[in-house]
XYZ file of C-alpha atoms in Angstrom:
86
model
C -13.774 -2.062 -11.982
C -11.901 0.818 -13.537
C -8.464 -0.718 -12.989
C -8.106 -3.560 -15.478
C -4.579 -4.679 -14.515
C -4.383 -8.487 -14.324
C -3.630 -8.514 -10.568
C -6.612 -6.248 -9.897
C -8.902 -8.487 -11.917
C -7.669 -11.518 -9.967
C -8.416 -9.765 -6.657
C -11.869 -8.737 -7.870
C -12.666 -12.286 -8.963
C -11.439 -13.658 -5.624
C -13.659 -11.205 -3.737
C -16.648 -12.189 -5.866
C -15.931 -15.905 -5.348
C -15.670 -15.421 -1.582
C -18.913 -13.415 -1.540
C -20.624 -16.271 -3.410
C -19.320 -18.811 -0.884
C -20.430 -16.638 2.020
C -23.915 -16.251 0.515
C -24.167 -20.020 -0.019
C -23.331 -20.493 3.672
C -25.880 -17.864 4.749
C -23.217 -15.357 5.790
C -24.115 -11.700 5.342
C -21.472 -9.237 4.183
C -21.333 -5.560 5.050
C -19.360 -3.343 2.674
C -18.362 0.277 3.177
C -16.929 1.737 -0.017
C -14.853 4.887 0.251
C -14.480 6.954 -2.923
C -12.807 10.304 -3.398
C -15.331 11.185 -6.092
C -18.554 12.483 -4.482
C -20.587 10.695 -7.171
C -18.899 7.330 -7.801
C -20.151 5.546 -10.857
C -19.272 2.570 -12.946
C -18.162 -0.920 -12.196
C -16.291 -0.148 -8.969
C -19.468 1.095 -7.321
C -21.525 -1.843 -8.603
C -18.842 -4.309 -7.552
C -18.762 -3.051 -3.966
C -22.518 -2.863 -3.558
C -23.038 -6.315 -5.052
C -20.691 -8.087 -2.649
C -23.648 -8.155 -0.256
C -25.264 -11.110 -1.981
C -27.993 -12.218 0.415
C -31.343 -10.483 0.420
C -31.471 -9.737 4.076
C -29.043 -8.462 6.615
C -25.951 -7.590 4.549
C -25.660 -4.056 3.231
C -23.430 -2.008 0.999
C -22.956 1.727 1.436
C -20.732 4.240 -0.305
C -19.284 7.488 0.958
C -16.752 10.080 -0.093
C -16.529 11.599 3.387
C -13.952 9.907 5.613
C -15.618 11.391 8.697
C -18.695 9.209 8.007
C -16.867 5.879 8.134
C -17.066 5.538 11.926
C -20.799 6.271 11.946
C -21.378 3.831 9.089
C -19.523 1.105 10.973
C -21.629 1.772 14.076
C -24.796 1.200 12.017
C -23.796 -2.358 11.095
C -24.778 -3.970 14.441
C -28.253 -2.453 14.110
C -28.847 -4.742 11.121
C -27.679 -7.968 12.768
C -30.512 -10.034 14.226
C -29.792 -11.246 17.740
C -31.637 -13.994 19.556
C -31.242 -14.761 23.206
C -31.907 -18.391 23.907
C -32.332 -19.676 27.371
């Protein structure tokens, strides 16, 4: 993460800890990262994409176009398995 202020590092660690707990409980995380830079690089990008710990449903996507956020959010339900039990 580019910002190395102590409070930022604490928030990053908390997010990583929560992602680990979610993965251990089988909870999938969807992350949409919004960057002003059209080609985000570095730790911030890796951090956001790696919050989706489980190999399965959870996804991480990045965009620099705010008009894409709505469409990206609409794609999330397409990745969630649904079972109807009678």
